[in-house]
């Protein structure tokens, strides 16, 4: 077996000071932003898959099928089990990111027009910005807060209609879901990932933990749907393997590598993808106002990935 010595600090410094070092880092960051953005884009298919492929009226069972089978497969593939404190951390993260989030999302979707529920979910970057201050000790960035609000406005223009009505329980569920996943994202950033554990292993821990917590509620509240056919099996497979396992592997790895607040702005792609699929598959028309909302949301998502102008100007003055 060949061993390789770790590069010295001088070697690392020379690499970072090389003419192409900053450019390479910038390209790597752009690549990870693009990869991480695939996760919320895939999550945007949830509504169309749920309404067209799954048995109606079983949201908690659907959440169970989205988590436990995919988590078990990830554990088998990664062959990595939690150690020490990661047993309870995996349960906490799985509960926040999935066990609590999925049912609250379904309650909001059932009690509110889809546009209202999507707009409440789009507030997650603003919630994360506040949580990052208290949990991670980050400074509140007015730049990203502005773009977070702009993103909510853009999503509202895309999905809100004149028929939008508010229901107190639905609003509470929508905001609760955004807070739940927002806290899960921030804690995922804070706790990181144990050495030697892959992104697949971390996603498997959380999906399995979430699935275990969902077994009893799913069977008691929903039961097993009757007449699960080929289309439903394909729908569960898509939500579990692609919308669950693959998407969360990318999402958790992106959170680890990228700043947490701008990364959550990528979540705006979820309602935008849902609206676009509604236009393409269901033939729903897009008005000029909705197209304006698309442009505003995409602008907010893109601009939010940039550093605030003040930090960019200071870095130009001090290249070190």
PDB file of N, CA, C and O in Angstrom, residues 223-254:
ATOM      1  N   UNK A 223     -53.042   4.509   7.894  1.00  0.00           N
ATOM      2  CA  UNK A 223     -53.165   3.118   7.476  1.00  0.00           C
ATOM      3  C   UNK A 223     -52.512   2.917   6.123  1.00  0.00           C
ATOM      4  O   UNK A 223     -51.969   3.851   5.516  1.00  0.00           O
ATOM      5  N   UNK A 224     -52.553   1.685   5.650  1.00  0.00           N
ATOM      6  CA  UNK A 224     -51.966   1.356   4.351  1.00  0.00           C
ATOM      7  C   UNK A 224     -53.019   1.545   3.272  1.00  0.00           C
ATOM      8  O   UNK A 224     -54.111   0.981   3.355  1.00  0.00           O
ATOM      9  N   UNK A 225     -52.740   2.346   2.253  1.00  0.00           N
ATOM     10  CA  UNK A 225     -53.744   2.577   1.195  1.00  0.00           C
ATOM     11  C   UNK A 225     -54.113   1.273   0.496  1.00  0.00           C
ATOM     12  O   UNK A 225     -53.277   0.386   0.295  1.00  0.00           O
ATOM     13  N   UNK A 226     -55.377   1.178   0.125  1.00  0.00           N
ATOM     14  CA  UNK A 226     -55.836  -0.002  -0.621  1.00  0.00           C
ATOM     15  C   UNK A 226     -55.526   0.184  -2.108  1.00  0.00           C
ATOM     16  O   UNK A 226     -55.590   1.292  -2.642  1.00  0.00           O
ATOM     17  N   UNK A 227     -55.204  -0.916  -2.752  1.00  0.00           N
ATOM     18  CA  UNK A 227     -55.016  -0.890  -4.199  1.00  0.00           C
ATOM     19  C   UNK A 227     -53.826  -0.097  -4.665  1.00  0.00           C
ATOM     20  O   UNK A 227     -53.944   0.754  -5.563  1.00  0.00           O
ATOM     21  N   UNK A 228     -52.661  -0.339  -4.053  1.00  0.00           N
ATOM     22  CA  UNK A 228     -51.431   0.318  -4.509  1.00  0.00           C
ATOM     23  C   UNK A 228     -51.000  -0.344  -5.816  1.00  0.00           C
ATOM     24  O   UNK A 228     -50.606  -1.506  -5.832  1.00  0.00           O
ATOM     25  N   UNK A 229     -51.091   0.400  -6.909  1.00  0.00           N
ATOM     26  CA  UNK A 229     -50.770  -0.145  -8.224  1.00  0.00           C
ATOM     27  C   UNK A 229     -49.382   0.238  -8.689  1.00  0.00           C
ATOM     28  O   UNK A 229     -48.574   0.813  -7.947  1.00  0.00           O
ATOM     29  N   UNK A 230     -49.126  -0.060  -9.952  1.00  0.00           N
ATOM     30  CA  UNK A 230     -47.812   0.208 -10.527  1.00  0.00           C
ATOM     31  C   UNK A 230     -47.478   1.695 -10.518  1.00  0.00           C
ATOM     32  O   UNK A 230     -46.346   2.089 -10.224  1.00  0.00           O
ATOM     33  N   UNK A 231     -48.473   2.514 -10.820  1.00  0.00           N
ATOM     34  CA  UNK A 231     -48.221   3.959 -10.841  1.00  0.00           C
ATOM     35  C   UNK A 231     -47.857   4.466  -9.452  1.00  0.00           C
ATOM     36  O   UNK A 231     -46.932   5.286  -9.303  1.00  0.00           O
ATOM     37  N   UNK A 232     -48.546   3.977  -8.418  1.00  0.00           N
ATOM     38  CA  UNK A 232     -48.234   4.409  -7.056  1.00  0.00           C
ATOM     39  C   UNK A 232     -46.844   3.948  -6.640  1.00  0.00           C
ATOM     40  O   UNK A 232     -46.088   4.693  -5.993  1.00  0.00           O
ATOM     41  N   UNK A 233     -46.499   2.710  -6.998  1.00  0.00           N
ATOM     42  CA  UNK A 233     -45.160   2.206  -6.674  1.00  0.00           C
ATOM     43  C   UNK A 233     -44.098   3.076  -7.334  1.00  0.00           C
ATOM     44  O   UNK A 233     -43.074   3.421  -6.717  1.00  0.00           O
ATOM     45  N   UNK A 234     -44.323   3.446  -8.596  1.00  0.00           N
ATOM     46  CA  UNK A 234     -43.374   4.316  -9.290  1.00  0.00           C
ATOM     47  C   UNK A 234     -43.302   5.690  -8.618  1.00  0.00           C
ATOM     48  O   UNK A 234     -42.220   6.279  -8.492  1.00  0.00           O
ATOM     49  N   UNK A 235     -44.456   6.194  -8.169  1.00  0.00           N
ATOM     50  CA  UNK A 235     -44.474   7.483  -7.474  1.00  0.00           C
ATOM     51  C   UNK A 235     -43.711   7.436  -6.169  1.00  0.00           C
ATOM     52  O   UNK A 235     -42.909   8.333  -5.858  1.00  0.00           O
ATOM     53  N   UNK A 236     -43.949   6.386  -5.368  1.00  0.00           N
ATOM     54  CA  UNK A 236     -43.208   6.244  -4.112  1.00  0.00           C
ATOM     55  C   UNK A 236     -41.709   6.086  -4.377  1.00  0.00           C
ATOM     56  O   UNK A 236     -40.875   6.627  -3.628  1.00  0.00           O
ATOM     57  N   UNK A 237     -41.356   5.343  -5.421  1.00  0.00           N
ATOM     58  CA  UNK A 237     -39.949   5.148  -5.747  1.00  0.00           C
ATOM     59  C   UNK A 237     -39.293   6.473  -6.126  1.00  0.00           C
ATOM     60  O   UNK A 237     -38.159   6.762  -5.720  1.00  0.00           O
ATOM     61  N   UNK A 238     -39.989   7.279  -6.918  1.00  0.00           N
ATOM     62  CA  UNK A 238     -39.439   8.577  -7.306  1.00  0.00           C
ATOM     63  C   UNK A 238     -39.239   9.468  -6.080  1.00  0.00           C
ATOM     64  O   UNK A 238     -38.170  10.060  -5.887  1.00  0.00           O
ATOM     65  N   UNK A 239     -40.277   9.566  -5.243  1.00  0.00           N
ATOM     66  CA  UNK A 239     -40.184  10.434  -4.074  1.00  0.00           C
ATOM     67  C   UNK A 239     -39.131   9.933  -3.090  1.00  0.00           C
ATOM     68  O   UNK A 239     -38.464  10.733  -2.433  1.00  0.00           O
ATOM     69  N   UNK A 240     -38.971   8.607  -2.975  1.00  0.00           N
ATOM     70  CA  UNK A 240     -38.025   8.069  -2.018  1.00  0.00           C
ATOM     71  C   UNK A 240     -36.591   8.068  -2.510  1.00  0.00           C
ATOM     72  O   UNK A 240     -35.686   8.547  -1.816  1.00  0.00           O
ATOM     73  N   UNK A 241     -36.375   7.563  -3.728  1.00  0.00           N
ATOM     74  CA  UNK A 241     -35.012   7.408  -4.224  1.00  0.00           C
ATOM     75  C   UNK A 241     -34.451   8.693  -4.820  1.00  0.00           C
ATOM     76  O   UNK A 241     -33.281   9.022  -4.603  1.00  0.00           O
ATOM     77  N   UNK A 242     -35.278   9.405  -5.585  1.00  0.00           N
ATOM     78  CA  UNK A 242     -34.796  10.638  -6.227  1.00  0.00           C
ATOM     79  C   UNK A 242     -35.098  11.859  -5.355  1.00  0.00           C
ATOM     80  O   UNK A 242     -34.200  12.626  -4.997  1.00  0.00           O
ATOM     81  N   UNK A 243     -36.385  12.032  -5.000  1.00  0.00           N
ATOM     82  CA  UNK A 243     -36.759  13.178  -4.173  1.00  0.00           C
ATOM     83  C   UNK A 243     -36.310  13.063  -2.733  1.00  0.00           C
ATOM     84  O   UNK A 243     -36.253  14.070  -2.019  1.00  0.00           O
ATOM     85  N   UNK A 244     -35.991  11.844  -2.290  1.00  0.00           N
ATOM     86  CA  UNK A 244     -35.517  11.654  -0.933  1.00  0.00           C
ATOM     87  C   UNK A 244     -34.016  11.457  -0.887  1.00  0.00           C
ATOM     88  O   UNK A 244     -33.254  12.380  -0.591  1.00  0.00           O
ATOM     89  N   UNK A 245     -33.566  10.255  -1.226  1.00  0.00           N
ATOM     90  CA  UNK A 245     -32.164   9.900  -1.040  1.00  0.00           C
ATOM     91  C   UNK A 245     -31.216  10.767  -1.873  1.00  0.00           C
ATOM     92  O   UNK A 245     -30.313  11.421  -1.337  1.00  0.00           O
ATOM     93  N   UNK A 246     -31.385  10.779  -3.197  1.00  0.00           N
ATOM     94  CA  UNK A 246     -30.457  11.530  -4.056  1.00  0.00           C
ATOM     95  C   UNK A 246     -30.489  13.024  -3.744  1.00  0.00           C
ATOM     96  O   UNK A 246     -29.441  13.678  -3.643  1.00  0.00           O
ATOM     97  N   UNK A 247     -31.694  13.565  -3.564  1.00  0.00           N
ATOM     98  CA  UNK A 247     -31.813  15.003  -3.312  1.00  0.00           C
ATOM     99  C   UNK A 247     -31.188  15.388  -1.972  1.00  0.00           C
ATOM    100  O   UNK A 247     -30.488  16.401  -1.871  1.00  0.00           O
ATOM    101  N   UNK A 248     -31.427  14.577  -0.946  1.00  0.00           N
ATOM    102  CA  UNK A 248     -30.867  14.927   0.366  1.00  0.00           C
ATOM    103  C   UNK A 248     -29.363  14.735   0.420  1.00  0.00           C
ATOM    104  O   UNK A 248     -28.664  15.467   1.140  1.00  0.00           O
ATOM    105  N   UNK A 249     -28.814  13.776  -0.302  1.00  0.00           N
ATOM    106  CA  UNK A 249     -27.359  13.646  -0.370  1.00  0.00           C
ATOM    107  C   UNK A 249     -26.752  14.934  -0.930  1.00  0.00           C
ATOM    108  O   UNK A 249     -25.788  15.493  -0.373  1.00  0.00           O
ATOM    109  N   UNK A 250     -27.300  15.440  -2.025  1.00  0.00           N
ATOM    110  CA  UNK A 250     -26.810  16.691  -2.603  1.00  0.00           C
ATOM    111  C   UNK A 250     -27.037  17.870  -1.670  1.00  0.00           C
ATOM    112  O   UNK A 250     -26.168  18.739  -1.507  1.00  0.00           O
ATOM    113  N   UNK A 251     -28.207  17.911  -1.045  1.00  0.00           N
ATOM    114  CA  UNK A 251     -28.574  19.041  -0.178  1.00  0.00           C
ATOM    115  C   UNK A 251     -27.651  19.118   1.041  1.00  0.00           C
ATOM    116  O   UNK A 251     -27.119  20.184   1.358  1.00  0.00           O
ATOM    117  N   UNK A 252     -27.449  17.994   1.720  1.00  0.00           N
ATOM    118  CA  UNK A 252     -26.605  17.999   2.913  1.00  0.00           C
ATOM    119  C   UNK A 252     -25.147  18.294   2.572  1.00  0.00           C
ATOM    120  O   UNK A 252     -24.452  18.974   3.323  1.00  0.00           O
ATOM    121  N   UNK A 253     -24.683  17.774   1.446  1.00  0.00           N
ATOM    122  CA  UNK A 253     -23.307  18.063   1.041  1.00  0.00           C
ATOM    123  C   UNK A 253     -23.163  19.531   0.667  1.00  0.00           C
ATOM    124  O   UNK A 253     -22.140  20.161   0.971  1.00  0.00           O
ATOM    125  N   UNK A 254     -24.189  20.088   0.008  1.00  0.00           N
ATOM    126  CA  UNK A 254     -24.146  21.507  -0.320  1.00  0.00           C
ATOM    127  C   UNK A 254     -24.141  22.382   0.920  1.00  0.00           C
ATOM    128  O   UNK A 254     -23.408  23.386   0.987  1.00  0.00           O
TER     129      UNK A 254
END
